[in-house]
XYZ file of C-alpha atoms in Angstrom:
502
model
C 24.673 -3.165 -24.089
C 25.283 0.437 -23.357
C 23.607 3.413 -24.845
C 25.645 6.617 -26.637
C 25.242 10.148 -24.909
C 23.103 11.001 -27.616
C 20.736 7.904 -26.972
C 21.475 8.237 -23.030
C 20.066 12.238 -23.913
C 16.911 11.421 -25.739
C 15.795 8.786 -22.931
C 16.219 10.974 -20.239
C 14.537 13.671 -21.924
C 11.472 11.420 -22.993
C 11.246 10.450 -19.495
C 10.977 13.520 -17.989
C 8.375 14.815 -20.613
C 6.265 11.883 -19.806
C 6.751 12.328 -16.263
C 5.860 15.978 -16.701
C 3.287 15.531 -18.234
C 1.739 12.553 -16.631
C 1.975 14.219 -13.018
C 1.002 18.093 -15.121
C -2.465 16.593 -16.352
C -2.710 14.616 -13.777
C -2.932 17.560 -11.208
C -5.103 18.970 -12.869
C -7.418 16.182 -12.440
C -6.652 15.864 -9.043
C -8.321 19.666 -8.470
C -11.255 18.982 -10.782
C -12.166 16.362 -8.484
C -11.383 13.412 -11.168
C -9.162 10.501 -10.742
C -5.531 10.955 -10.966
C -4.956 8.031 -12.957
C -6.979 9.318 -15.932
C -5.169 12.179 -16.024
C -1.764 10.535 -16.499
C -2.940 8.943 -18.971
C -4.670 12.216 -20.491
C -1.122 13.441 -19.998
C 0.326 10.987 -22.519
C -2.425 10.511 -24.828
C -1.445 14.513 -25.369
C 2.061 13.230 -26.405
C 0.896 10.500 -28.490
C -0.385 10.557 -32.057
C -3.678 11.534 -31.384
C -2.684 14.977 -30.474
C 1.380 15.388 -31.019
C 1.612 13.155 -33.727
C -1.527 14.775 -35.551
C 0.497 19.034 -34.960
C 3.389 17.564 -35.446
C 4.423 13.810 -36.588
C 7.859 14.369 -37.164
C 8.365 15.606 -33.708
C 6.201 12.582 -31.781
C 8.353 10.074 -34.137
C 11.755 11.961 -32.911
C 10.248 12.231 -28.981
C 9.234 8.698 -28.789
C 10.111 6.486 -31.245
C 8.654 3.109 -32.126
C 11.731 1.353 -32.124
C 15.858 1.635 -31.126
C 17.637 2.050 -28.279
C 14.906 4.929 -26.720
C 11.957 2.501 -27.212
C 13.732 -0.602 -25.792
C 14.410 1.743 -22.496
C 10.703 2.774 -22.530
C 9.855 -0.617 -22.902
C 11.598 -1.590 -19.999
C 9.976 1.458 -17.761
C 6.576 0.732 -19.165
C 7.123 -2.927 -17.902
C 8.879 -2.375 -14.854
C 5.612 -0.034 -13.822
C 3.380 -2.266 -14.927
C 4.237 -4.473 -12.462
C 5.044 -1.958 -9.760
C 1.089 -0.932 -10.325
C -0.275 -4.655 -9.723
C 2.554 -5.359 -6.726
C 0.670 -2.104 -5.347
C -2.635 -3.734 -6.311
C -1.604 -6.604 -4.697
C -0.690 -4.686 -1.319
C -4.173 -3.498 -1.223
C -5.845 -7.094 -1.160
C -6.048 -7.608 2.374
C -8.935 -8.515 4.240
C -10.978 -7.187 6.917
C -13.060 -7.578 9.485
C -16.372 -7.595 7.995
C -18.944 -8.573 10.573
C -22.570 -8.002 9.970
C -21.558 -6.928 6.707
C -20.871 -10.888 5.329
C -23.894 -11.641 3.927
C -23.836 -8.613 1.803
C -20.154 -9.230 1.125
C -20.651 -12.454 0.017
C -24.145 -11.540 -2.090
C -22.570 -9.065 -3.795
C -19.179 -10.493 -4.580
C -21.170 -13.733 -6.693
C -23.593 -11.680 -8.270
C -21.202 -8.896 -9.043
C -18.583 -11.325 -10.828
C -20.391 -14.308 -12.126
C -23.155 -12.858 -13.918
C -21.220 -9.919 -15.513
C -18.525 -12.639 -16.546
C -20.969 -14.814 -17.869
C -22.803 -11.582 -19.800
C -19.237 -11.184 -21.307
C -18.706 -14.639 -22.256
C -22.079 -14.652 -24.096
C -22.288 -11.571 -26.099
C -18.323 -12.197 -26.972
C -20.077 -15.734 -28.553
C -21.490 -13.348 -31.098
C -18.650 -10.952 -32.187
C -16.431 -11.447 -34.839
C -13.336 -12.362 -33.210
C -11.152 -11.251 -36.484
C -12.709 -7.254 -35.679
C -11.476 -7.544 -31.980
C -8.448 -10.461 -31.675
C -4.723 -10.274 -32.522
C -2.630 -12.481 -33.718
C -2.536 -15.006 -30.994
C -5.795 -14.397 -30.173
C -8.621 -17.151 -30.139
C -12.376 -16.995 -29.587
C -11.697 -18.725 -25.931
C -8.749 -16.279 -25.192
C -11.230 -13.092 -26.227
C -14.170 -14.383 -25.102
C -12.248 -14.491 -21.661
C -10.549 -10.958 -21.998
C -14.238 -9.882 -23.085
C -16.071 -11.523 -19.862
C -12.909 -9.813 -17.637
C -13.397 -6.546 -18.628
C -17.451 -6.567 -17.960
C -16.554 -8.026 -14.597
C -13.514 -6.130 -13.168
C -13.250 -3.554 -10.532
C -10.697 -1.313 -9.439
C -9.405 -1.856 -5.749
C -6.742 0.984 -6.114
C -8.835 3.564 -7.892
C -11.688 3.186 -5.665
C -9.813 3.272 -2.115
C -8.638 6.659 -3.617
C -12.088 8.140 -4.662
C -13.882 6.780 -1.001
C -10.324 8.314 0.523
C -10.975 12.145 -0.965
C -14.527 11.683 -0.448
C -13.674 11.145 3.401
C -15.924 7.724 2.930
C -13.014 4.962 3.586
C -13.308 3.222 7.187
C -17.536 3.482 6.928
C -19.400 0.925 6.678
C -20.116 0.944 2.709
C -15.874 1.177 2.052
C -15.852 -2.013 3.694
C -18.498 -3.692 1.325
C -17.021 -2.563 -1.468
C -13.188 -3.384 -0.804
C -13.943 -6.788 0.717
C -15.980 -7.703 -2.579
C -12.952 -6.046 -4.914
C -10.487 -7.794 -3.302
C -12.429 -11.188 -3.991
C -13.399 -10.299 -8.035
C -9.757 -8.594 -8.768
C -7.810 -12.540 -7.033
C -10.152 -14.385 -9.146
C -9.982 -12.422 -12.293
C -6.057 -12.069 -12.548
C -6.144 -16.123 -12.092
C -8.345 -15.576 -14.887
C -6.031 -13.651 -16.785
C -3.054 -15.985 -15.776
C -4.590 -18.533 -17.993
C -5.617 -16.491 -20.265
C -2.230 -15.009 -21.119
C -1.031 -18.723 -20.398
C -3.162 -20.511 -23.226
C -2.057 -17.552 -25.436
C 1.615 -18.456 -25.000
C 1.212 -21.927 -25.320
C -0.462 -21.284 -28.944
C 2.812 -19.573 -30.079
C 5.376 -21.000 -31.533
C 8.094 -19.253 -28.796
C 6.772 -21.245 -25.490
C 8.882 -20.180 -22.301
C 9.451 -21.612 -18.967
C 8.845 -24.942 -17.847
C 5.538 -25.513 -20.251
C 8.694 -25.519 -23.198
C 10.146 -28.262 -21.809
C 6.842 -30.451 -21.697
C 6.783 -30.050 -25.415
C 3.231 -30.764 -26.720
C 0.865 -28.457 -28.775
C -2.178 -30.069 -27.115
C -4.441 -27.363 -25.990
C -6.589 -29.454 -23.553
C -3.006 -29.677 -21.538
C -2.220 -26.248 -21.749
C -5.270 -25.370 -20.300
C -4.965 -28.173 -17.365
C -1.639 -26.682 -16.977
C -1.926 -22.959 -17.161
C -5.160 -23.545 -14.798
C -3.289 -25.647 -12.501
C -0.049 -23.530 -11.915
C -1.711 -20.244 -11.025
C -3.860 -21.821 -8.894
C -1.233 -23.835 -7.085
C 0.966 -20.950 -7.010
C -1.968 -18.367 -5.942
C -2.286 -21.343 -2.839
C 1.114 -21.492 -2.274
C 2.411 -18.024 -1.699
C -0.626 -16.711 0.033
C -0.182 -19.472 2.605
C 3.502 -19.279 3.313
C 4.157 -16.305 0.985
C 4.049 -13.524 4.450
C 6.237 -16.020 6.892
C 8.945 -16.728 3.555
C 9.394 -12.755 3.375
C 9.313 -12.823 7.434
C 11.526 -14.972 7.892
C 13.959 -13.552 5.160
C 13.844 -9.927 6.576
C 14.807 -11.775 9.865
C 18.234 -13.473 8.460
C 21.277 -12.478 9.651
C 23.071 -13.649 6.705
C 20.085 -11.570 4.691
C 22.883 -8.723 3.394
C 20.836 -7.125 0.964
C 17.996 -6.225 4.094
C 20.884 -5.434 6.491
C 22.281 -3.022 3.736
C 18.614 -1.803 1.902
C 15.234 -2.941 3.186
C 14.031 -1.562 0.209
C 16.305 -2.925 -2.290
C 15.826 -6.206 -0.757
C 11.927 -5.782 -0.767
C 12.298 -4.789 -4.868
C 14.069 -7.935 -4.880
C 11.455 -9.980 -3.731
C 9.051 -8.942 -6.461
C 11.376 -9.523 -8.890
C 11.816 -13.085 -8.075
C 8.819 -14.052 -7.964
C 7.616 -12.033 -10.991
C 11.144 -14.763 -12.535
C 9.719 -17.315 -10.987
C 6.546 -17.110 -12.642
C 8.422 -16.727 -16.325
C 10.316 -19.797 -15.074
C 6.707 -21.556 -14.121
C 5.186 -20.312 -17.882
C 2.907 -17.803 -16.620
C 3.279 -14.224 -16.728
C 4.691 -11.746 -14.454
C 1.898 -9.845 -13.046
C 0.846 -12.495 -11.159
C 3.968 -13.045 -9.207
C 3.852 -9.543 -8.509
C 0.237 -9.630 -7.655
C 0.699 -12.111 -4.909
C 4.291 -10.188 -4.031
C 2.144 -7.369 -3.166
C -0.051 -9.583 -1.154
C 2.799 -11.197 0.899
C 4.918 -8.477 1.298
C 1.662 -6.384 3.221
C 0.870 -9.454 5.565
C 4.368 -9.596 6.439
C 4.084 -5.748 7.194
C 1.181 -5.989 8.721
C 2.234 -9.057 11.104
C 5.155 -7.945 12.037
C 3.511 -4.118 13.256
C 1.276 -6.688 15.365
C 3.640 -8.117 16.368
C 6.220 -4.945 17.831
C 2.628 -3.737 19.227
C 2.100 -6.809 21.406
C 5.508 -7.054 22.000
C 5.857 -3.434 22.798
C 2.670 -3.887 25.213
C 4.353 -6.941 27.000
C 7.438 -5.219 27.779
C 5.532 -2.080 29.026
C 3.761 -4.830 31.084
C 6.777 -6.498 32.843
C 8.401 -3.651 33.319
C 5.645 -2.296 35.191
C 4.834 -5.680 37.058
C 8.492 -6.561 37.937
C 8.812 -2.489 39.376
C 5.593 -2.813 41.391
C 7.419 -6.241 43.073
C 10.590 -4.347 43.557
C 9.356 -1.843 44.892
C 7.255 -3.883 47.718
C 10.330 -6.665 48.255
C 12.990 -3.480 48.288
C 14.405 -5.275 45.200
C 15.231 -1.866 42.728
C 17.892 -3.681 41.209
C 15.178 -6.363 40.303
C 13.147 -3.801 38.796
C 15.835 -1.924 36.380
C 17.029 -5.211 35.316
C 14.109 -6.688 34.232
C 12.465 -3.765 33.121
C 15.562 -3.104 31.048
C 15.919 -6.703 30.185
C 12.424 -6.607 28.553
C 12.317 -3.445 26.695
C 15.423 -4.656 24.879
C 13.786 -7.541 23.778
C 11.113 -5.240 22.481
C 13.295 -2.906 20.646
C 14.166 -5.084 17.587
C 11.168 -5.877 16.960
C 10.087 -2.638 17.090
C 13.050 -1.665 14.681
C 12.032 -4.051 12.370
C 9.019 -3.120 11.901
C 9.851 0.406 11.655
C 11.888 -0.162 9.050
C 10.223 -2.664 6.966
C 7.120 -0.259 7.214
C 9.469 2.676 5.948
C 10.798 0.314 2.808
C 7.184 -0.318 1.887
C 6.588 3.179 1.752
C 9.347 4.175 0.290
C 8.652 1.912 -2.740
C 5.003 2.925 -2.945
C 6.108 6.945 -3.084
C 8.704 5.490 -5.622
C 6.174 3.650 -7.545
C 3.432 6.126 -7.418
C 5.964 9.405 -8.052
C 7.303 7.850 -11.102
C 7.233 4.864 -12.650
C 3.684 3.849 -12.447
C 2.555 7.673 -13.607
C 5.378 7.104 -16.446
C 3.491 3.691 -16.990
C -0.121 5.488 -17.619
C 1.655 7.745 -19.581
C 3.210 5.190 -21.938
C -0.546 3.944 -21.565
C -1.824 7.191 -23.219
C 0.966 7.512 -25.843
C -0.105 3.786 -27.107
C -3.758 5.138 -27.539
C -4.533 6.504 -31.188
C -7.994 7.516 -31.531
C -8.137 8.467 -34.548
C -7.232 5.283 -36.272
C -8.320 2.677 -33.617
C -11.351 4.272 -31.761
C -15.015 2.664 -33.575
C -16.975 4.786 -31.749
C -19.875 2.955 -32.271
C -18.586 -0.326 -30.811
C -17.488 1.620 -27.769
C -20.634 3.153 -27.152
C -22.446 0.362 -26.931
C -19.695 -1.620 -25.306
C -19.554 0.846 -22.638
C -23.951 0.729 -22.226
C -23.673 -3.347 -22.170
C -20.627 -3.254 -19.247
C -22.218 -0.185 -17.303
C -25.750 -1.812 -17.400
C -24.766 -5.155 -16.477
C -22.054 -4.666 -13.984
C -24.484 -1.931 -12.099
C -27.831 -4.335 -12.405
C -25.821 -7.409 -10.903
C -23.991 -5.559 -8.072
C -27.911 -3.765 -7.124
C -29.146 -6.975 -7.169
C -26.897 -8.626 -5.000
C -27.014 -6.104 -2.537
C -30.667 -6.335 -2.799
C -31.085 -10.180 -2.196
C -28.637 -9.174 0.967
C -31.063 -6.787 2.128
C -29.576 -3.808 1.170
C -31.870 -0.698 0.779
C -32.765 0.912 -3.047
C -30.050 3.830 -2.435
C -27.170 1.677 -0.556
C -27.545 -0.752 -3.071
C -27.521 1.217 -6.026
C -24.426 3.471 -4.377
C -22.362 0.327 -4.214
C -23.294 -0.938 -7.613
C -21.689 2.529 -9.036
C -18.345 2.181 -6.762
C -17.951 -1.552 -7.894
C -18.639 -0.271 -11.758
C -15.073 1.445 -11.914
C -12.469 -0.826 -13.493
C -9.429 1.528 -12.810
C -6.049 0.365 -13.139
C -6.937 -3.533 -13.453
C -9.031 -2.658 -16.525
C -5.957 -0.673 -17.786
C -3.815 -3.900 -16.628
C -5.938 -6.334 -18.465
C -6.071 -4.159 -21.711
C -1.983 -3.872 -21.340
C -1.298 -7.115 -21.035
C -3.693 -8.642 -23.590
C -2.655 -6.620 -25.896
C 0.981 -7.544 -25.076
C 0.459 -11.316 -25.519
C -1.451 -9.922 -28.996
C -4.520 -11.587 -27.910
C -6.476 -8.378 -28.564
C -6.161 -5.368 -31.667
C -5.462 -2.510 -31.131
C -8.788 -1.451 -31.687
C -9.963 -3.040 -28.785
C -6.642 -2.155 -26.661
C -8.643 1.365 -26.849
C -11.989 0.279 -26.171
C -11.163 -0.922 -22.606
C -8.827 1.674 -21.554
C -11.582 4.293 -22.273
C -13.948 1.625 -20.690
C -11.346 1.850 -17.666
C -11.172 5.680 -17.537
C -15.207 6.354 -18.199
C -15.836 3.815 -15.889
C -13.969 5.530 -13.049
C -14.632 8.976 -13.354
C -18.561 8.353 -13.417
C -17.858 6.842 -9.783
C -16.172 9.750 -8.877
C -18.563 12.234 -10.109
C -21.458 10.111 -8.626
C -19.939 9.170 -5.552
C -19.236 12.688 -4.887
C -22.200 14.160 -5.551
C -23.913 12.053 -3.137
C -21.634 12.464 -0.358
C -22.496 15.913 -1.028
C -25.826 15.965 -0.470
C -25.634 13.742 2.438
C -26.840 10.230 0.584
C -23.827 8.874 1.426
C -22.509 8.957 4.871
C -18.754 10.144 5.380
C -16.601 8.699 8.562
C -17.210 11.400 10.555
C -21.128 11.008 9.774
C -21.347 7.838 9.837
C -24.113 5.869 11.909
C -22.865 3.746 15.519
C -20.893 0.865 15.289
C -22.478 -2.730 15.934
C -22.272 -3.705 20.073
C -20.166 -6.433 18.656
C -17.191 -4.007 17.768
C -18.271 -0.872 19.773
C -16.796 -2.837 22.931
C -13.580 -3.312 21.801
C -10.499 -2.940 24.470
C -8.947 0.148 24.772
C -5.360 -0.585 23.584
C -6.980 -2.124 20.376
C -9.167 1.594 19.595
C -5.306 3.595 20.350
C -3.639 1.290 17.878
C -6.258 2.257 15.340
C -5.864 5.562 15.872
């Protein structure tokens, strides 16, 4: 299918008003202090109807449509940065060393998730799922959605906040990224059966669930419990090497030609192969992101020791020649090894550079035209109940902060670390936004309660923000360059390790 000038015009023009206005706002934010990411989405609530549509509705119909060739285009940017956002989301899931922090870590991570899910699942027990669900929606499916969005946090949003803030590297960034990391894997398994069960309900199954061919719902949920799972297992074992060993290929073309076509590649597939599996998307780009960094991140360990090595014979074999009168020796096999540690070296360098490339890609303008899309879908004048989101947002504030404090409590944790760390793990970010997308994609959820989590989402961030801030300000918080001795355990650490670092 190809699109007329005059189509080929308007989507152009719609996409760089929503990219104007996404990164405009957005900026704006940035220099108030406030997360980006609600301010892109600020940016296209202003182009929605909620403020365009109420000056002028004519014009918001004409700028973005609902439907035709325009909207089919947006569709395909608002999906295409949807899961650019969670491959990124993915790429931040990696785990450190956490030390003497474990028993916090692990404290923290089961109080933080399991009792704010199981609050969810509880109070969504007593809703009335017809005020909340869509038309695939069930009281399992949104009692799920409902226990997600209590429990969720935001690994992308807050690694940004504890970046400005000058707080990432201490020892309370590692707390609180180890413990997203593990709630954000388990909830989008979560949400893979979620979505899953939802499909199978329908009556326009896909994948390889179709071909089983039974409307039994205690299979479906076996099955769409069983395949993420698997899959989750799967590609996190073997997921790093299969990239690896692919960007290694000489009969790879596509990496020869464009490391970072062949990287967009990657997500792609997998994001097909979960379609193919039944599941959704998101997931296979969730665990894309995931492989894709721990083959970066293995292969720069590996040019560094590599790198080191050579350095090491060359020096070794020239100290020999020099005391055998062997020069020749020397050149050779100092030559000999640092061409061995070249391609390495160039392949890291330039898988590193593709990575980048597609997160400056991602983040410049498809994800911000994403959030934008995000904001245009919000109407708050006809789907906001302001008095279900008030007290949604007490119930999801209250209980996510009192289970995370309580945690870190039980860990040991003083009053003010643990309550600091119960605010950063309170902002739901981009997952929240994610989950509120995608549910109400699959029309498990209204649209009335599409808007109730992505406020949730944005409220939810920018009081971690404010808070965090303020207490880094007056010294409550300790920044990296404040920040109290290292453990004996990792202030020994060899020299070359400390230069890598740096």
């Amino acid at each position: 299918m190809s699109l007329t000038p005059s189509d080929t015009a308007h989507v152009l023009l719609a996409l760089v008003v929503l990219a104007t206005c996404a990164h405009g706002v957005g900026h704006v934010f940035k220099r108030l202090r406030q997360p980006q990411v609600i301010g892109e989405i600020v940016g296209g609530l202003l182009l929605g109807p909620t403020v365009l549509g109420r000056i002028s509705p004519e014009a918001q119909h004409w700028l973005l449509p609902p439907d035709g060739p325009t909207a089919a285009v947006l569709g395909a940017f608002y999906q295409i940065g949807l899961l650019l956002l969670v491959w990124l989301t993915g790429s931040e899931l990696r785990t450190s060393d956490a030390g003497s922090e474990r028993r916090t870590i692990g404290s923290v991570a089961v109080s933080g998730l399991v009792l704010p899910f199981a609050c969810g699942l509880a109070v969504a027990q007593v809703l009335d799922p017809g005020e909340l669900s869509g038309p695939t929606g069930s009281p399992a499916t949104l009692a799920l959605v409902f226990g997600m969005a209590i429990a969720i946090t935001s690994v992308p949003v807050i690694s940004r906040i504890m970046l400005d803030l000058d707080v990432l590297g201490t020892r309370f960034s590692r707390i609180v990224l180890a413990v997203a990391v593990v709630e954000d894997v388990v909830l989008y398994v979560i949400l893979a059966i979620v979505l899953g069960v939802a499909q199978a309900e329908t009556s326009d199954p896909h994948g390889l669930w179709s071909l089983i061919g039974t409307d039994s719902l205690p299979l479906a949920v076996v099955y769409f419990t069983a395949v993420p799972l698997v899959f989750l297992v799967v590609t996190t074992r073997w997921g790093p090497r299969l990239f690896a060993a692919l960007s290694r290929c000489a009969f790879n073309v596509l990496n020869l030609q464009s490391p970072l076509a062949f990287r967009i590649s990657f997500v792609f597939l997998l994001c097909a192969g979960c379609i193919g599996l039944g599941i959704d998307p998101i997931f296979g780009a969730l665990v894309a992101g995931m492989s894709t960094a721990g083959a970066s991140a293995a292969g720069a360990s590996a040019a560094g020791t590599s790198a080191t090595g050579a350095g090491a014979s060359a020096a070794g074999t020239s100290a020999t020649g020099a005391g055998a009168s062997a020069a020749g020796t020397s050149v050779t096999g100092a030559g000999a090894s640092a061409a061995s540690a070249v391609p390495a070296g160039e392949a890291a360098a330039a898988a590193g550079s593709s990575h980048q490339t597609l997160r400056s890609v991602s983040l410049g303008f498809f994800v911000p035209v994403y959030f934008a899309i995000v904001g245009v879908k919000l109407d708050l004048a006809r789907h906001l109940d302001l008095v279900f989101f008030c007290w949604f947002l007490v119930f999801a504030c209250v209980v996510k902060l009192v289970s995370v404090w309580a945690g870190a409590a039980v860990a040991g944790e003083s009053r003010g670390s643990a309550f600091h760390l119960a605010v950063a793990m309170n902002a739901r970010g981009g997952p929240g936004i994610v989950l509120a997308s995608t549910a109400l994609q699959a029309q498990i959820i209204n649209e009335d309660f599409f808007t109730a989590l992505v406020l949730l989402s944005m409220v939810t961030s920018q009081i971690a923000g404010v808070f965090l801030g303020r207490a880094v300000r007056a010294g409550r918080l300790p920044t990296k360059a404040g920040q109290p001795p290292p453990e004996p355990a990792a202030r020994h650490r060899p020299p070359r390790v400390q230069q890598e670092q740096l």
